[in-house]
PDB file of C-alpha atoms in Angstrom:
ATOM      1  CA  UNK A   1      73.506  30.079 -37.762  1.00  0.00           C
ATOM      2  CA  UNK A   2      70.331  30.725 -39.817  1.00  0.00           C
ATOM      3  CA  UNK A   3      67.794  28.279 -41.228  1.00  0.00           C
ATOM      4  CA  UNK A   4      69.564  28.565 -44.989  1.00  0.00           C
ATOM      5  CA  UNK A   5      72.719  27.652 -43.545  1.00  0.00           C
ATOM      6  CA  UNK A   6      71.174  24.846 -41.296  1.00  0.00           C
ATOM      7  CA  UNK A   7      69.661  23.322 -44.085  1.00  0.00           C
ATOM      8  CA  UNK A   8      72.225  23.572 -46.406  1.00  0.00           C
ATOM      9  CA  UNK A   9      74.398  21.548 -44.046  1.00  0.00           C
ATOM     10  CA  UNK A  10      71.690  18.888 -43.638  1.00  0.00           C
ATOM     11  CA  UNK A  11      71.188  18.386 -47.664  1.00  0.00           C
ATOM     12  CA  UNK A  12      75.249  17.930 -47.444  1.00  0.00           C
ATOM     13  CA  UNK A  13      74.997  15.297 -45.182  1.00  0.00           C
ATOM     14  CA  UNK A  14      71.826  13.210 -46.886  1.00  0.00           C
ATOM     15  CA  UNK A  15      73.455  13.977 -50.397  1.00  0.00           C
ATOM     16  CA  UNK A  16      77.133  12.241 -49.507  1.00  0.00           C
ATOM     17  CA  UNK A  17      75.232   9.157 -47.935  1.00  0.00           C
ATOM     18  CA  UNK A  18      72.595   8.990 -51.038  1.00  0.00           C
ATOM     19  CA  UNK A  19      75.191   9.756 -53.587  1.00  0.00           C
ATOM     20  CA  UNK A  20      78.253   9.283 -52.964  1.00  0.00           C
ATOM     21  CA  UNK A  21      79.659   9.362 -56.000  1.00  0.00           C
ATOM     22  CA  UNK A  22      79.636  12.827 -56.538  1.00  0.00           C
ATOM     23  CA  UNK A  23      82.508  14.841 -56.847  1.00  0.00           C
ATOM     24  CA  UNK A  24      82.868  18.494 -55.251  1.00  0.00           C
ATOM     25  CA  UNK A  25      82.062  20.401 -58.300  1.00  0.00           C
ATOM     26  CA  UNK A  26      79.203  18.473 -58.531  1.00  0.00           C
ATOM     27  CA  UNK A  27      78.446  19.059 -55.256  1.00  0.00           C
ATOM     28  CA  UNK A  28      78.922  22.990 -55.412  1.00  0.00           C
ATOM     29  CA  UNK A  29      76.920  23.298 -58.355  1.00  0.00           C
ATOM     30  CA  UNK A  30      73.786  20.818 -57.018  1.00  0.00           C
ATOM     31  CA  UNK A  31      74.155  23.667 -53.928  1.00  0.00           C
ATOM     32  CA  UNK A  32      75.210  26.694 -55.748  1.00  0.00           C
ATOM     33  CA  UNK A  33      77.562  27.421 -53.675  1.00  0.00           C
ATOM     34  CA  UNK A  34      81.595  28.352 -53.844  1.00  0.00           C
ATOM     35  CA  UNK A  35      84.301  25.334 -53.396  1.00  0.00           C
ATOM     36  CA  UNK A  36      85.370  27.358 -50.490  1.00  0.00           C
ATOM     37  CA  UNK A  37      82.466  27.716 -48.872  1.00  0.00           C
ATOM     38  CA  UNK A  38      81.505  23.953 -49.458  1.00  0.00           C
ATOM     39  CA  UNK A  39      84.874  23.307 -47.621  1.00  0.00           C
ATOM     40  CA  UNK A  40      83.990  25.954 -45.053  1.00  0.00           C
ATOM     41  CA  UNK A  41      80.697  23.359 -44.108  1.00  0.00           C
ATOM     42  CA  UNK A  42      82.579  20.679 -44.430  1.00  0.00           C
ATOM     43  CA  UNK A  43      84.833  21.920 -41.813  1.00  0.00           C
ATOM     44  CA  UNK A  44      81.909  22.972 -39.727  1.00  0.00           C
ATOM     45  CA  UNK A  45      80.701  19.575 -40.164  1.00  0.00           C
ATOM     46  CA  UNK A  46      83.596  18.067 -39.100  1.00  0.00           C
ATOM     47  CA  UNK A  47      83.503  19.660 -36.046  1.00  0.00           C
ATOM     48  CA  UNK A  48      80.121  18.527 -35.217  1.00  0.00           C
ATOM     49  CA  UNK A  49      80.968  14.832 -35.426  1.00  0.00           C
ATOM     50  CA  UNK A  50      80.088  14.478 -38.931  1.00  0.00           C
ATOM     51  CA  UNK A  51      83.631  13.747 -41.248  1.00  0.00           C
ATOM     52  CA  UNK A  52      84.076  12.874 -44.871  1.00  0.00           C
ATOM     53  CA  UNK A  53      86.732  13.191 -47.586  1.00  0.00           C
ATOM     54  CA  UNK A  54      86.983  12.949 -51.380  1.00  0.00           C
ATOM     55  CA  UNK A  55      88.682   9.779 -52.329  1.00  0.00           C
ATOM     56  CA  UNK A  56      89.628  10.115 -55.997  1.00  0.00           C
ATOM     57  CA  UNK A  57      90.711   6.206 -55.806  1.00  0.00           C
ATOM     58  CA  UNK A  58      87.017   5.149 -54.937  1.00  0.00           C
ATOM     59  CA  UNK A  59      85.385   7.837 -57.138  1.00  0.00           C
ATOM     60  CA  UNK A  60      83.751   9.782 -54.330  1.00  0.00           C
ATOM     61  CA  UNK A  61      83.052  10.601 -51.218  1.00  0.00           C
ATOM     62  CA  UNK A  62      83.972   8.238 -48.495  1.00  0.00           C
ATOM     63  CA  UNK A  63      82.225   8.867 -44.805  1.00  0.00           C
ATOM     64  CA  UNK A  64      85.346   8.933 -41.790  1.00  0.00           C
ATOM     65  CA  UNK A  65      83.027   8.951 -38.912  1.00  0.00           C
ATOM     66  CA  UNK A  66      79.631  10.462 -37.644  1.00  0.00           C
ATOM     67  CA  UNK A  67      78.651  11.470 -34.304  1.00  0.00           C
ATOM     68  CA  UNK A  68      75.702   9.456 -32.651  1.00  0.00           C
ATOM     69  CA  UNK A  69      74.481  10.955 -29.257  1.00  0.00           C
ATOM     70  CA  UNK A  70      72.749   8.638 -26.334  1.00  0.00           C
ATOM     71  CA  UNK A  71      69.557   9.904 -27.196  1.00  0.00           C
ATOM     72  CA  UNK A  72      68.103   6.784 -28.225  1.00  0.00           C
ATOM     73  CA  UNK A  73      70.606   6.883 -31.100  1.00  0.00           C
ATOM     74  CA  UNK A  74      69.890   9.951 -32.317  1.00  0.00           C
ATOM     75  CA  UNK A  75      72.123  10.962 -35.589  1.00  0.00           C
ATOM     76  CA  UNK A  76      73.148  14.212 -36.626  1.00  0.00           C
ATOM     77  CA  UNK A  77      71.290  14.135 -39.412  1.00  0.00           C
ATOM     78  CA  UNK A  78      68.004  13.613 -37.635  1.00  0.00           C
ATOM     79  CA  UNK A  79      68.624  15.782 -35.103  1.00  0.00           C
ATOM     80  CA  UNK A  80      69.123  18.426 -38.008  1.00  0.00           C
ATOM     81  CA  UNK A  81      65.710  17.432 -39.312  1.00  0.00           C
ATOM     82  CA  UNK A  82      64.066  18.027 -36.063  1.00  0.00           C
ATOM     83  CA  UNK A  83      64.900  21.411 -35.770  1.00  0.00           C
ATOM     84  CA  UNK A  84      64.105  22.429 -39.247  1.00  0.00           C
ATOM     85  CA  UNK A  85      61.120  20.487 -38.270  1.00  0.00           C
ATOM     86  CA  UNK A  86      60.479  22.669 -35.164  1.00  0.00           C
ATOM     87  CA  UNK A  87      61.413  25.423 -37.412  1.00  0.00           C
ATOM     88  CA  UNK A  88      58.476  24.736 -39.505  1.00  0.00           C
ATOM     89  CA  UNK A  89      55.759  24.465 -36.800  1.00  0.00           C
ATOM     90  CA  UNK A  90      56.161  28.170 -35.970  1.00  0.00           C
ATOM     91  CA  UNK A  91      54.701  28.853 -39.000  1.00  0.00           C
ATOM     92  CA  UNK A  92      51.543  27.729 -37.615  1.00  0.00           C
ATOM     93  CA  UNK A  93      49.049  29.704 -35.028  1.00  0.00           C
ATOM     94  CA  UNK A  94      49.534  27.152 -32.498  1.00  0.00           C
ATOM     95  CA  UNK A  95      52.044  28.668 -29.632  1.00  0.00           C
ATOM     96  CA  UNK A  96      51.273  25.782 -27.471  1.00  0.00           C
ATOM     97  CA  UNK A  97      52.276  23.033 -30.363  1.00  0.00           C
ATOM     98  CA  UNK A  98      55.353  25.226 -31.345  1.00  0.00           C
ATOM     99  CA  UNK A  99      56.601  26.200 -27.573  1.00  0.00           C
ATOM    100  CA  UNK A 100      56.205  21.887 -26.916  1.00  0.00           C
ATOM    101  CA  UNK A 101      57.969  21.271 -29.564  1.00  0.00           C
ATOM    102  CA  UNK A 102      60.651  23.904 -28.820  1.00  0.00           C
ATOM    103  CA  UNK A 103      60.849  22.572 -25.164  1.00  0.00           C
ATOM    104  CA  UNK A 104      61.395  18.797 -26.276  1.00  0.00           C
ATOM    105  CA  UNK A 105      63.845  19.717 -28.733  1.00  0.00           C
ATOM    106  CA  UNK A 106      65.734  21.625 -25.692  1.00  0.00           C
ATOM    107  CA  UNK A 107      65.842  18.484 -23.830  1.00  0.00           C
ATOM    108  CA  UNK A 108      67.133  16.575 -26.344  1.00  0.00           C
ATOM    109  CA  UNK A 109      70.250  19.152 -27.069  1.00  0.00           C
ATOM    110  CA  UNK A 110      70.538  19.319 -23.107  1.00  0.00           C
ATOM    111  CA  UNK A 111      71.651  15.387 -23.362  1.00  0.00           C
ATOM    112  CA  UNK A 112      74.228  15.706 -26.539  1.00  0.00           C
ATOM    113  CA  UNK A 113      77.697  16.043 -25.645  1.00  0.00           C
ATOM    114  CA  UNK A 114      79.418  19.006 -24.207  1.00  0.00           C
ATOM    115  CA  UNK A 115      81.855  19.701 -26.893  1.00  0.00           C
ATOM    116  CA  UNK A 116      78.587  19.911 -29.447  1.00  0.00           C
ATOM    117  CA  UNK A 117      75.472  21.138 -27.107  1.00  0.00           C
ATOM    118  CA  UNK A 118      76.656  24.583 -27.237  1.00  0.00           C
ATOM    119  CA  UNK A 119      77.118  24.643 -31.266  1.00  0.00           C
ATOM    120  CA  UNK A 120      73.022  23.041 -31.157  1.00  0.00           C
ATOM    121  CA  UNK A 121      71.686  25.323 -28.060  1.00  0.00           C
ATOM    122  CA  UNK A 122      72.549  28.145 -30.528  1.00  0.00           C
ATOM    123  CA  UNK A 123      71.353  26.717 -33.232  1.00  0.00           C
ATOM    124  CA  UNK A 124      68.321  25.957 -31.498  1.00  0.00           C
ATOM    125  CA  UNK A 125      67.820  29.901 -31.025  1.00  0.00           C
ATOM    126  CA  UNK A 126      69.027  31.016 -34.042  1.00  0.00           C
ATOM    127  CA  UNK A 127      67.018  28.574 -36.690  1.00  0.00           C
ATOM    128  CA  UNK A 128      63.653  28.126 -34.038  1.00  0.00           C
ATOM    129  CA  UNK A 129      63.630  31.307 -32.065  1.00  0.00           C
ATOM    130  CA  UNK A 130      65.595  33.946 -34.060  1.00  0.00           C
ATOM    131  CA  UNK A 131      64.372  33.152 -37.371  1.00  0.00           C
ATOM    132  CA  UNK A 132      61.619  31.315 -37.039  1.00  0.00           C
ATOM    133  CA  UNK A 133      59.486  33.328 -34.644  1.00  0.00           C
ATOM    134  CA  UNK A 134      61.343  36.572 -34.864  1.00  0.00           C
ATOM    135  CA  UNK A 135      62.386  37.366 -31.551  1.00  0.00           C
ATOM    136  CA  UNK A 136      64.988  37.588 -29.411  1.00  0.00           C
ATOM    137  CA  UNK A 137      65.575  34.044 -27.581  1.00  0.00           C
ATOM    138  CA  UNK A 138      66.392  35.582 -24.035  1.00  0.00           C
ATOM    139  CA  UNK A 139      63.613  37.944 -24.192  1.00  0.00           C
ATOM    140  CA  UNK A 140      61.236  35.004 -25.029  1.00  0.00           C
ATOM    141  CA  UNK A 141      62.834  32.847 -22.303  1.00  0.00           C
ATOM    142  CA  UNK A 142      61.965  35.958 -20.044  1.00  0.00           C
ATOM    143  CA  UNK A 143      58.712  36.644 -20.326  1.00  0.00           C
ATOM    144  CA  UNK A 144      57.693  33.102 -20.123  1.00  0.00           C
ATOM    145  CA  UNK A 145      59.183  32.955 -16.805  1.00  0.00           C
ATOM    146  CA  UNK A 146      57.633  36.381 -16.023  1.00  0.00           C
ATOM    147  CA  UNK A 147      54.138  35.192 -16.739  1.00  0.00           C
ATOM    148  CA  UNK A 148      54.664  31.834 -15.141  1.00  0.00           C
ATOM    149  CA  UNK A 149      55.649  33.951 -12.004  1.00  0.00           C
ATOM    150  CA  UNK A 150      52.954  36.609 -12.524  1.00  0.00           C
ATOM    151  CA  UNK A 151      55.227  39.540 -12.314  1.00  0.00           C
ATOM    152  CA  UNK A 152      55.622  43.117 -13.976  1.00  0.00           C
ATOM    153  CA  UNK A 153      58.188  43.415 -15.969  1.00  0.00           C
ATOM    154  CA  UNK A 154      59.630  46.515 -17.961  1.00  0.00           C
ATOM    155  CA  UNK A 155      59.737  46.112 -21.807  1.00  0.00           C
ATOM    156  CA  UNK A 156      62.942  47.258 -23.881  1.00  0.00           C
ATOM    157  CA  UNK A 157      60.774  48.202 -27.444  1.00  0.00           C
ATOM    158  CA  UNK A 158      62.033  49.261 -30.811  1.00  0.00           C
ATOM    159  CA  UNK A 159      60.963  52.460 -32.012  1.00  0.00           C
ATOM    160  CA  UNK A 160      62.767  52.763 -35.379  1.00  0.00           C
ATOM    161  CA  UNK A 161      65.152  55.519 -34.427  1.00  0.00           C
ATOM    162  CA  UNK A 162      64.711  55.465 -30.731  1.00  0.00           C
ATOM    163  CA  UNK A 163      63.668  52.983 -27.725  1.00  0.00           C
ATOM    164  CA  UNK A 164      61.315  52.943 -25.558  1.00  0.00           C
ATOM    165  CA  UNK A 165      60.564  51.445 -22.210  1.00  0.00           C
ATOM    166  CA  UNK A 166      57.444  50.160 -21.035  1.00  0.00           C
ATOM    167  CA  UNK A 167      56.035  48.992 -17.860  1.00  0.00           C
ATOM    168  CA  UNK A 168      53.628  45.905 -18.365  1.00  0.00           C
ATOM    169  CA  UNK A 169      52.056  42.913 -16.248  1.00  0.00           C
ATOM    170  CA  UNK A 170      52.460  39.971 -19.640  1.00  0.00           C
ATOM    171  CA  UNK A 171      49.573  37.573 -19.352  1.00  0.00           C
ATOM    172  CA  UNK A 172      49.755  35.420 -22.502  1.00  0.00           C
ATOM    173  CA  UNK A 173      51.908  34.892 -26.105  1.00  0.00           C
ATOM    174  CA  UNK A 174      50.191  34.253 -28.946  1.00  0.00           C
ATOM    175  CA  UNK A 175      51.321  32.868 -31.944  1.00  0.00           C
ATOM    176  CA  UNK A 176      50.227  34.448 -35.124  1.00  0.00           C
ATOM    177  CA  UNK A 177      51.184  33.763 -38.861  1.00  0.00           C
ATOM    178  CA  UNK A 178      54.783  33.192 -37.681  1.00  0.00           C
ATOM    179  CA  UNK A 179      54.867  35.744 -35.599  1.00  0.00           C
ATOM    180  CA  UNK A 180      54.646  36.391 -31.423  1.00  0.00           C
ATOM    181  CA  UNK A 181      52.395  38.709 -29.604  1.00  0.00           C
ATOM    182  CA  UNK A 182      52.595  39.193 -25.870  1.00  0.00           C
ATOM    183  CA  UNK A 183      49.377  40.379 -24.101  1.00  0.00           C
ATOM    184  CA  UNK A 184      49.789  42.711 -21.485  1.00  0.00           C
ATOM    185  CA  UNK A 185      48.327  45.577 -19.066  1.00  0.00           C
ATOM    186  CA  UNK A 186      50.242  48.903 -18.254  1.00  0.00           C
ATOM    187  CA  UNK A 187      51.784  51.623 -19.733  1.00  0.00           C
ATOM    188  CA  UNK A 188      50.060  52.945 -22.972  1.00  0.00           C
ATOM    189  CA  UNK A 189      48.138  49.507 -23.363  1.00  0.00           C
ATOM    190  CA  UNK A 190      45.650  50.204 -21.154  1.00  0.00           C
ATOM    191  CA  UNK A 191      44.435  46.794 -19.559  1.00  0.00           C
ATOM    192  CA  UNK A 192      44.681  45.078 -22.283  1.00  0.00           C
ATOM    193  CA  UNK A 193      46.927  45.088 -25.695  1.00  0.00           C
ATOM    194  CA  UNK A 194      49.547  43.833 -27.851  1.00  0.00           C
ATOM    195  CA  UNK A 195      53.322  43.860 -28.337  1.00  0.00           C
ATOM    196  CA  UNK A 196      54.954  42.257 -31.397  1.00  0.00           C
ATOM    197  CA  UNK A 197      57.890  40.357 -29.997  1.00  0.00           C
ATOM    198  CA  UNK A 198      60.237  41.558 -33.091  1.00  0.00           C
ATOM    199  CA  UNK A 199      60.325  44.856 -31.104  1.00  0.00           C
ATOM    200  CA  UNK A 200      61.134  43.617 -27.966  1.00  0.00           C
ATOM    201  CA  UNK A 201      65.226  44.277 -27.412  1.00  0.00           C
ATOM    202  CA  UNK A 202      65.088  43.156 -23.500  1.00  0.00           C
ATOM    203  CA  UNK A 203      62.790  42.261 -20.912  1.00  0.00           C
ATOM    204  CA  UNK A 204      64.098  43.601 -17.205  1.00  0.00           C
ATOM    205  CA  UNK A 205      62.714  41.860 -14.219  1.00  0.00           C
ATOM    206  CA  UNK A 206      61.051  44.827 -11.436  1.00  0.00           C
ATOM    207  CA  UNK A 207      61.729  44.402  -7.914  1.00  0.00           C
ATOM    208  CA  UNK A 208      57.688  44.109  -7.142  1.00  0.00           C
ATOM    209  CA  UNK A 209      56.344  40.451  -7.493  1.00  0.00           C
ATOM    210  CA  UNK A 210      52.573  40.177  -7.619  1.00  0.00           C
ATOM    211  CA  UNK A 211      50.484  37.413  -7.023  1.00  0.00           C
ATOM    212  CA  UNK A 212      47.198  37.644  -9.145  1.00  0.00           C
ATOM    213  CA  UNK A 213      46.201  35.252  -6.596  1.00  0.00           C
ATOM    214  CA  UNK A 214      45.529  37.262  -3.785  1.00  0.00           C
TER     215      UNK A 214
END
């Protein structure tokens, strides 16, 4: 799910318990989107915890039910407005900040339900981590584990029409405009350069562990 989509859902939700005395045209044109595709989120919606109908009798829309997690009673809606707020913070040039921020946000979709944490942990990667930094979310999740551990890895890279595969020890991330850096040593970067993370296709763990340590 992208950030467009994510937010799109979010203003749904505020709008019905704002106004509820919209109708769906009303609705689709405030959004400017299709009837069927407002349906299609209010399906999507429904299956997140979140359920409302059009009640012609009342004059709008009337709220069935909405999902509250244990997480000190967390709603839907907030939790939506966390991770476009997470979303946000990658737009800054602090990793640290955004990578916190990412991590508490994990924890909080690691306590939600099991029919729903799945829907969030990929929303999580596709809003914050996909979109938002421009990377892949498993090769992220990699080399942070790789420079934790302070091993080599081998770097899958996009070269337009080809790939290429480097071998690299990753000391750091950086955060830049938006956009991730790793800093490594090894092939064709010498002992020290840069690879923009929106190349990076797949990060594959070497059998040789290194302690810097030592």
């Amino acid at each position: 799910m992208n950030s467009r989509r994510l937010a799109r859902l979010m203003d749904i939700i505020c709008d019905i318990k704002a106004h509820p005395r919209r109708n769906p045209d009303e609705m689709c044109e405030r959004l400017q989107i299709s009837r069927r595709q407002f349906y299609k989120d209010r399906d999507e919606l429904l299956a997140m915890g979140f359920g409302f109908h059009y009640s012609r009798g009342r004059g709008g829309f009337v709220l069935d039910k909405e999902l509250t997690f244990n997480v000190n009673g967390l709603s839907l809606a907030e939790l939506f407005a966390l991770i476009l707020a997470v979303r946000e913070l990658t737009r800054l040039s602090d990793y640290s900040l955004a990578m916190g921020a990412l991590s508490g946000l994990r924890t909080l979709v690691g306590q939600l339900p099991s029919a729903v944490r799945p829907w969030f942990t990929e929303a999580v990667d596709g809003v914050v981590v996909a979109d938002g930094f421009g990377c892949d979310p498993q090769a992220l999740s990699d080399l942070e584990e790789a420079i934790t551990g302070e091993w080599p890895v081998v770097l899958v890279v996009d070269q337009g029409q080809s790939e290429d595969r480097l071998n690299v020890e990753p000391k750091q991330i950086y955060l830049r405009e938006g956009s991730l850096f790793l800093e490594a040593s090894g092939d064709k970067l010498g002992e020290s350069g840069l690879v923009a993370l929106s190349r990076v296709h797949r990060v594959i763990a070497t059998p040789i562990f290194k302690n810097r340590g030592r």
